[in-house]
Coordinates of C-alpha atoms in Angstrom, one line a residue:
Chain A
M1 CA -7.2 -9.1 -20.3
I2 CA -9.0 -9.8 -17.0
P3 CA -11.9 -12.2 -17.6
R4 CA -15.3 -10.4 -17.7
F5 CA -17.1 -9.6 -14.4
E6 CA -20.1 -7.6 -13.4
Y7 CA -19.2 -4.2 -11.9
I8 CA -21.4 -2.7 -9.2
R9 CA -20.5 0.6 -7.7
V10 CA -22.1 1.3 -4.4
F11 CA -22.3 4.5 -2.3
S12 CA -23.2 3.3 1.2
L13 CA -22.2 0.6 3.6
P14 CA -25.7 -1.1 3.7
E15 CA -25.7 -1.2 -0.1
A16 CA -22.3 -2.9 -0.2
V17 CA -23.3 -5.4 2.5
D18 CA -26.5 -6.2 0.7
V19 CA -24.8 -6.9 -2.7
L20 CA -22.0 -8.9 -1.0
S21 CA -24.3 -11.1 1.0
R22 CA -26.7 -11.8 -1.9
R23 CA -24.1 -12.7 -4.5
E24 CA -22.0 -15.7 -3.6
D25 CA -19.4 -14.8 -6.3
A26 CA -18.9 -11.2 -5.3
A27 CA -15.8 -9.5 -3.9
P28 CA -15.4 -6.0 -2.6
L29 CA -13.0 -3.7 -4.5
A30 CA -11.4 -1.0 -2.5
G31 CA -8.0 0.3 -3.8
G32 CA -7.5 -2.8 -5.9
Q33 CA -3.7 -2.9 -5.4
S34 CA -3.7 -6.6 -4.5
L35 CA -7.0 -7.6 -6.1
I36 CA -6.3 -6.3 -9.6
P37 CA -3.0 -8.1 -9.9
M38 CA -4.6 -11.3 -8.6
L39 CA -7.4 -11.1 -11.2
K40 CA -4.8 -10.6 -13.9
L41 CA -2.9 -13.6 -12.9
R42 CA -6.1 -15.7 -12.6
V43 CA -5.2 -16.3 -8.9
A44 CA -8.6 -14.9 -8.1
S45 CA -11.8 -14.6 -10.1
Y46 CA -15.1 -13.2 -9.2
G47 CA -18.5 -12.9 -10.9
V48 CA -19.1 -9.5 -9.4
L49 CA -16.8 -6.7 -8.1
V50 CA -18.5 -4.4 -5.7
D51 CA -16.6 -1.1 -5.9
I52 CA -16.8 0.3 -2.3
G53 CA -14.2 3.0 -3.2
R54 CA -16.8 5.8 -3.0
V55 CA -18.5 4.7 0.3
R56 CA -18.0 7.9 2.3
E57 CA -18.8 6.3 5.7
L58 CA -15.7 4.1 5.4
R59 CA -13.4 7.1 4.9
Y60 CA -12.7 8.6 8.2
L61 CA -9.5 9.2 10.3
R62 CA -9.8 10.5 13.8
Y63 CA -7.0 10.9 16.3
G64 CA -8.3 11.0 19.9
D65 CA -7.5 8.9 22.9
V66 CA -8.3 6.2 20.5
V67 CA -7.2 6.3 16.9
E68 CA -10.0 5.5 14.5
V69 CA -9.0 4.4 10.9
G70 CA -11.8 3.9 8.4
A71 CA -11.3 1.0 6.1
L72 CA -10.9 3.2 3.0
V73 CA -8.0 5.3 4.5
R74 CA -5.2 4.9 2.0
H75 CA -1.7 4.1 3.1
Y76 CA -0.3 7.5 2.0
E77 CA -2.7 9.2 4.4
L78 CA -0.9 7.8 7.3
E79 CA 2.6 8.7 6.0
E80 CA 2.4 12.0 7.9
S81 CA 0.3 10.8 10.8
P82 CA 0.7 12.4 14.2
C83 CA 1.1 8.8 15.4
G84 CA 4.7 8.0 14.9
F85 CA 4.2 4.2 14.8
L86 CA 1.7 4.5 11.9
R87 CA 4.1 6.8 9.9
G88 CA 6.9 4.2 10.3
V89 CA 4.7 1.5 8.9
A90 CA 3.0 3.6 6.1
V91 CA 6.3 4.8 4.5
R92 CA 7.5 1.2 4.2
I93 CA 4.6 -0.2 2.3
G94 CA 5.1 -0.8 -1.5
D95 CA 6.0 2.4 -3.4
P96 CA 4.2 5.7 -3.6
Q97 CA 2.0 4.5 -6.4
V98 CA 0.7 1.6 -4.4
R99 CA 0.3 3.9 -1.3
S100 CA -1.9 6.3 -3.3
L101 CA -4.6 3.7 -3.7
G102 CA -4.1 0.8 -1.4
T103 CA -6.2 0.9 1.7
V104 CA -5.7 -0.1 5.3
G105 CA -9.0 -2.1 5.4
G106 CA -8.1 -3.8 2.2
S107 CA -4.8 -4.9 3.5
L108 CA -6.5 -6.4 6.6
A109 CA -9.2 -8.1 4.7
H110 CA -6.8 -9.5 2.2
A111 CA -4.6 -10.8 5.0
D112 CA -1.6 -11.4 2.7
P113 CA 0.9 -13.2 5.0
F114 CA 3.5 -10.6 4.0
G115 CA 1.1 -7.5 4.2
D116 CA 2.4 -4.8 6.5
W117 CA -0.8 -3.7 8.3
P118 CA -1.9 -7.0 9.7
A119 CA 1.4 -7.3 11.6
A120 CA 1.3 -3.7 12.6
M121 CA -2.3 -4.0 13.9
L122 CA -1.3 -7.1 15.9
A123 CA 1.4 -5.1 17.6
L124 CA -1.2 -2.3 18.3
G125 CA -3.8 -4.8 19.7
A126 CA -6.3 -3.2 17.3
V127 CA -10.0 -3.9 17.2
V128 CA -11.3 -4.7 13.7
K129 CA -14.8 -3.3 13.2
T130 CA -16.8 -5.2 10.7
A131 CA -20.2 -4.6 9.0
G132 CA -22.2 -7.4 7.7
P133 CA -25.7 -8.8 7.1
D134 CA -26.1 -9.6 10.8
G135 CA -24.9 -6.1 11.8
A136 CA -21.7 -4.7 13.2
R137 CA -19.1 -6.7 15.0
E138 CA -15.9 -5.9 16.8
V139 CA -13.1 -8.5 16.5
A140 CA -9.8 -8.5 18.3
I141 CA -7.0 -8.5 15.9
D142 CA -5.6 -11.6 17.5
D143 CA -8.7 -13.4 16.5
F144 CA -9.0 -11.8 13.1
V145 CA -6.2 -13.2 11.0
K146 CA -6.9 -16.9 10.8
G147 CA -4.2 -17.9 8.3
P148 CA -2.6 -16.9 5.0
Y149 CA -5.3 -14.9 3.2
Q150 CA -7.9 -16.1 5.8
T151 CA -9.7 -13.9 8.2
A152 CA -12.7 -14.0 10.6
L153 CA -14.8 -12.2 8.0
E154 CA -18.1 -14.0 7.4
R155 CA -19.8 -14.0 4.0
G156 CA -21.1 -10.6 3.1
E157 CA -19.0 -9.0 5.9
L158 CA -16.6 -6.1 5.3
V159 CA -13.8 -4.5 7.4
A160 CA -15.4 -1.1 8.3
G161 CA -12.5 0.3 10.2
L162 CA -9.9 -0.2 13.0
E163 CA -9.5 1.2 16.5
F164 CA -6.4 1.2 18.7
R165 CA -4.4 3.5 20.9
C166 CA -1.3 5.0 19.4
P167 CA 1.5 3.4 21.5
P168 CA 3.8 5.7 23.6
R169 CA 6.7 4.0 21.8
G170 CA 6.8 2.0 18.6
A171 CA 9.0 0.8 15.8
Y172 CA 8.6 -1.0 12.5
V173 CA 11.7 -2.7 10.9
K174 CA 11.2 -4.4 7.6
F175 CA 13.6 -6.2 5.4
A176 CA 12.9 -6.6 1.7
R177 CA 14.9 -7.5 -1.4
R178 CA 13.9 -4.4 -3.2
H179 CA 12.7 -1.2 -1.8
N180 CA 9.1 -1.8 -3.0
D181 CA 9.0 -5.6 -2.6
F182 CA 7.0 -7.6 0.0
A183 CA 8.8 -8.1 3.3
L184 CA 11.2 -11.0 3.8
T185 CA 10.6 -10.4 7.4
A186 CA 9.4 -7.5 9.5
V187 CA 8.9 -6.7 13.1
A188 CA 6.5 -4.4 14.7
V189 CA 6.8 -3.3 18.3
A190 CA 4.4 -1.2 20.4
A191 CA 5.5 -0.5 24.0
E192 CA 5.4 1.6 27.0
V193 CA 8.6 2.4 28.9
K194 CA 8.3 4.0 32.4
E195 CA 11.3 4.9 34.5
G196 CA 13.6 3.0 32.2
H197 CA 11.5 -0.2 32.5
V198 CA 9.3 -1.7 29.9
S199 CA 5.8 -1.8 31.4
W200 CA 4.3 -3.6 28.4
A201 CA 5.3 -4.6 24.9
R202 CA 3.5 -6.2 22.0
V203 CA 5.7 -7.6 19.4
A204 CA 4.4 -9.0 16.1
A205 CA 6.3 -10.3 13.1
L206 CA 6.0 -11.1 9.4
G207 CA 7.9 -14.0 7.9
A208 CA 8.1 -15.7 11.3
A209 CA 5.3 -18.1 10.4
D210 CA 2.7 -18.7 7.7
R211 CA 0.8 -15.7 8.9
P212 CA 1.6 -12.6 11.0
V213 CA 2.1 -13.7 14.6
R214 CA 2.9 -12.2 18.0
L215 CA 6.2 -13.2 19.4
R216 CA 4.9 -14.0 22.9
K217 CA 8.2 -15.2 24.3
V218 CA 9.9 -12.0 23.3
E219 CA 7.0 -10.0 24.9
A220 CA 7.3 -12.0 28.2
L221 CA 11.0 -11.5 28.2
L222 CA 10.7 -7.7 27.9
S223 CA 8.0 -7.2 30.4
G224 CA 9.1 -5.2 33.5
V225 CA 12.7 -5.1 32.7
P226 CA 15.0 -2.2 31.6
L227 CA 15.9 -2.2 27.8
T228 CA 19.6 -3.0 28.2
A229 CA 21.8 -4.4 25.4
D230 CA 21.7 -7.8 27.2
V231 CA 17.9 -7.8 27.2
I232 CA 17.7 -6.8 23.6
A233 CA 20.2 -9.5 22.7
S234 CA 18.3 -12.2 24.5
A235 CA 15.0 -11.0 22.9
A236 CA 16.6 -11.3 19.4
E237 CA 17.7 -14.8 20.3
A238 CA 14.3 -15.8 21.6
A239 CA 12.6 -14.5 18.5
A240 CA 14.8 -16.7 16.3
K241 CA 14.0 -19.7 18.5
E242 CA 10.3 -19.1 18.6
A243 CA 9.9 -18.5 14.8
Q244 CA 9.0 -21.0 12.2
P245 CA 9.7 -19.1 9.1
P246 CA 8.4 -20.1 5.7
A247 CA 10.7 -20.8 2.8
D248 CA 9.9 -19.5 -0.6
F249 CA 11.6 -18.0 -3.7
R250 CA 12.4 -14.8 -1.8
A251 CA 14.3 -16.4 1.1
S252 CA 15.1 -19.6 2.9
A253 CA 13.7 -20.3 6.3
E254 CA 17.1 -20.0 7.9
Y255 CA 17.8 -16.6 6.2
R256 CA 14.5 -15.4 7.5
R257 CA 15.3 -16.6 11.0
A258 CA 18.6 -14.8 11.0
L259 CA 16.9 -11.6 9.6
L260 CA 14.2 -11.8 12.2
S261 CA 16.7 -11.7 15.0
V262 CA 18.3 -8.6 13.5
A263 CA 14.9 -7.0 13.0
V264 CA 13.9 -7.5 16.7
K265 CA 17.3 -6.1 17.8
R266 CA 16.8 -3.0 15.6
A267 CA 13.2 -2.5 16.5
L268 CA 13.9 -2.6 20.2
G269 CA 16.9 -0.4 19.7
R270 CA 14.6 2.3 18.3
L271 CA 12.1 2.3 21.2
Chain B
M1 CA -20.2 1.7 -18.6
K2 CA -19.9 5.4 -19.3
I3 CA -17.1 7.2 -17.5
A4 CA -15.7 10.7 -17.6
L5 CA -12.0 11.4 -17.4
R6 CA -10.3 14.8 -17.6
V7 CA -6.8 14.1 -19.2
N8 CA -4.3 16.9 -19.2
G9 CA -7.3 19.3 -19.0
V10 CA -9.3 17.8 -21.8
L11 CA -12.6 16.1 -20.9
H12 CA -13.3 12.7 -22.4
E13 CA -16.5 10.7 -22.0
V14 CA -16.0 7.1 -23.0
D15 CA -17.9 3.9 -22.8
V16 CA -15.7 1.2 -21.2
E17 CA -16.0 -2.4 -20.2
P18 CA -15.5 -2.7 -16.4
R19 CA -12.6 -5.1 -16.9
K20 CA -10.6 -2.5 -18.9
L21 CA -7.6 -1.0 -17.2
L22 CA -7.0 2.7 -17.2
V23 CA -3.7 2.4 -19.1
H24 CA -5.5 0.9 -22.1
V25 CA -8.2 3.5 -22.1
L26 CA -5.7 6.2 -22.0
R27 CA -3.7 4.8 -24.8
E28 CA -6.8 4.3 -26.9
L29 CA -7.7 8.0 -26.3
G30 CA -4.3 8.8 -27.9
Y31 CA -2.2 9.3 -24.9
K32 CA 0.6 7.0 -26.1
S33 CA 3.2 8.3 -23.6
V34 CA 1.5 6.1 -21.1
R35 CA 3.5 2.9 -21.5
V36 CA 2.5 -0.7 -20.8
G37 CA 5.7 -2.1 -19.4
C38 CA 5.2 -5.1 -17.2
D39 CA 1.4 -5.1 -16.9
T40 CA 1.9 -6.5 -13.3
A41 CA 2.2 -3.3 -11.3
T42 CA 5.9 -3.7 -10.9
C43 CA 7.7 -1.4 -13.3
G44 CA 5.8 1.9 -13.0
A45 CA 6.2 2.9 -16.7
C46 CA 2.4 3.4 -16.8
T47 CA 2.5 5.8 -14.0
V48 CA 0.1 8.8 -14.3
L49 CA -1.2 11.3 -11.8
M50 CA -4.8 10.6 -10.7
D51 CA -6.2 13.5 -8.8
G52 CA -2.7 14.7 -7.9
R53 CA -1.3 11.3 -6.7
P54 CA 0.9 8.9 -8.8
V55 CA -0.8 5.6 -9.6
K56 CA 0.1 2.7 -11.9
S57 CA -2.5 2.9 -14.5
C58 CA -2.2 -0.8 -15.3
N59 CA -3.4 -1.4 -11.7
V60 CA -6.5 0.7 -11.8
L61 CA -9.7 -0.2 -13.5
A62 CA -10.9 2.7 -15.8
V63 CA -14.2 2.6 -14.0
Q64 CA -12.4 3.3 -10.7
A65 CA -11.0 6.4 -12.3
D66 CA -14.4 7.8 -13.3
G67 CA -14.5 11.5 -12.7
A68 CA -10.8 11.8 -12.0
E69 CA -8.3 14.4 -13.2
I70 CA -5.4 12.6 -15.0
Y71 CA -2.0 14.0 -15.9
T72 CA 0.3 12.1 -18.2
A73 CA 3.9 12.9 -19.2
D74 CA 2.4 15.1 -22.0
Y75 CA 0.9 17.5 -19.5
S76 CA 2.4 20.9 -19.8
D77 CA 3.1 23.5 -17.2
E78 CA 6.1 25.3 -15.9
V79 CA 7.3 22.4 -13.6
M80 CA 6.8 19.7 -16.3
E81 CA 8.6 21.8 -18.9
K82 CA 11.5 22.2 -16.5
L83 CA 11.6 18.5 -15.8
R84 CA 11.6 17.6 -19.4
D85 CA 14.4 20.1 -20.0
A86 CA 16.4 18.8 -17.0
F87 CA 15.9 15.2 -18.2
K88 CA 17.4 16.2 -21.6
R89 CA 20.4 18.0 -20.1
H90 CA 21.2 15.4 -17.5
H91 CA 20.8 12.6 -20.1
A92 CA 18.2 11.1 -17.8
A93 CA 16.7 9.0 -20.6
Q94 CA 18.6 6.1 -22.2
C95 CA 16.2 3.8 -24.0
G96 CA 13.4 6.1 -22.9
F97 CA 10.9 3.5 -22.0
C98 CA 10.5 4.4 -18.3
T99 CA 10.8 8.1 -18.9
S100 CA 7.0 8.8 -19.0
G101 CA 6.7 7.1 -15.6
M102 CA 9.7 8.9 -14.2
L103 CA 8.4 12.3 -15.4
T104 CA 4.9 11.9 -14.0
T105 CA 6.4 10.6 -10.6
A106 CA 9.0 13.4 -10.6
Y107 CA 6.3 16.0 -11.2
Y108 CA 4.4 14.7 -8.2
L109 CA 7.6 14.8 -6.1
V110 CA 8.6 18.3 -7.2
R111 CA 5.0 19.6 -6.6
R112 CA 5.0 18.0 -3.2
G113 CA 8.2 19.7 -2.3
V114 CA 10.6 16.9 -2.0
K115 CA 13.3 17.8 0.4
S116 CA 16.3 15.5 0.0
E117 CA 18.1 13.2 -2.4
E118 CA 16.8 10.3 -0.1
E119 CA 13.2 11.4 -0.6
V120 CA 13.8 11.6 -4.4
V121 CA 15.2 8.1 -4.5
E122 CA 12.4 6.7 -2.3
G123 CA 9.8 8.7 -4.4
L124 CA 11.1 7.2 -7.6
S125 CA 11.3 3.6 -6.2
G126 CA 8.1 2.6 -7.9
V127 CA 9.5 3.2 -11.4
L128 CA 12.1 0.8 -12.7
C129 CA 14.8 1.9 -15.2
R130 CA 16.2 -1.3 -16.7
C131 CA 19.0 0.7 -18.4
T132 CA 19.8 1.4 -14.7
G133 CA 20.4 5.1 -15.4
Y134 CA 19.0 6.1 -12.1
Q135 CA 21.7 8.6 -11.1
N136 CA 21.0 11.0 -13.9
I137 CA 17.3 10.8 -13.4
V138 CA 17.8 11.6 -9.7
N139 CA 20.1 14.5 -10.6
A140 CA 17.6 15.9 -13.0
V141 CA 14.8 15.7 -10.4
K142 CA 17.0 17.2 -7.8
E143 CA 17.9 20.2 -10.0
V144 CA 14.2 21.1 -10.6
A145 CA 13.4 20.5 -6.9
G146 CA 16.2 23.0 -6.1
L147 CA 18.2 20.4 -4.1

């Protein structure tokens, strides 16, 4: 059984921020799909769980010029998104059960090095909107993930939502041992292609470092050129060279490096 | 903390410790078809429908489910009856341990209008059958889904 904790259910964002900033041993509970397993395993332990699952103002999803995703939007809600890139990511997360409860904001705040949304948001160049005791902040995704399970969130701060533009073209390619397992490696690409030439591309990867990273050499290589087989091949090679993949029980660094190359190739092939 | 759960149409009001998982509360209420398999949110044997979506009840605190409508494999309506019947005829249960999770997940898939074998397989991917009798399970679900 999970060790005892105090449970506080909040119904508004100010209430959540108030409890989280007052109580040092407090953690927010959204979908709980990472938090609950961690509590069971004693990897994490908190004196207070602040259940933000019923905070209405974090539950919004708007598709305009800018896509606005509230922190409490659950993965499954993006499975049929009008933005193709989001659909491609959402359907590859965990399994339907996890997608029923897991939230986009939770995935960002948790910053699991193999979580899907942090890499996807890197490719999108998203802005992370936070709420905290000192008010609201907007943090560029490139500055948000600081390391494995580490983010730019200060004490008492929450992810409130994300904003980005749906890319004209995008792809998400993920390799995992089992269908619902964490990624061995994954590549997210957002790009615009005009008259056969790539005008810009943001390429992010999981399993290429100890945290999700942008593959900047690959991005530079793609900029302004047509997406020919040769370009794609050299991008795949550059990705393998640029990466410093971690080794763990799921895969060796060398295997991840090889997969990364294939993932880049397939992702670019789908643009 | 006092919570309310409507399970297969029956309202229960129970006092639970916040650390208690939904799966344990359901079993203590007598819904023994909800299985504790791995207790690590991997196997899916504890899958129930919570407000129409499949969830692993070992990965939800009961307090999170307060006010929810829960369906277990004991739920009865036309679709569930058809699924149970198809599972029998297709020999879709070997040891039977995963069957509750398979049935609840399959119910969700059929209700959602699953359109292909691929979608059935993906849809069932969160429930593990260690007898590895997947093909018969997939066949049973396909039949009820009209595929």
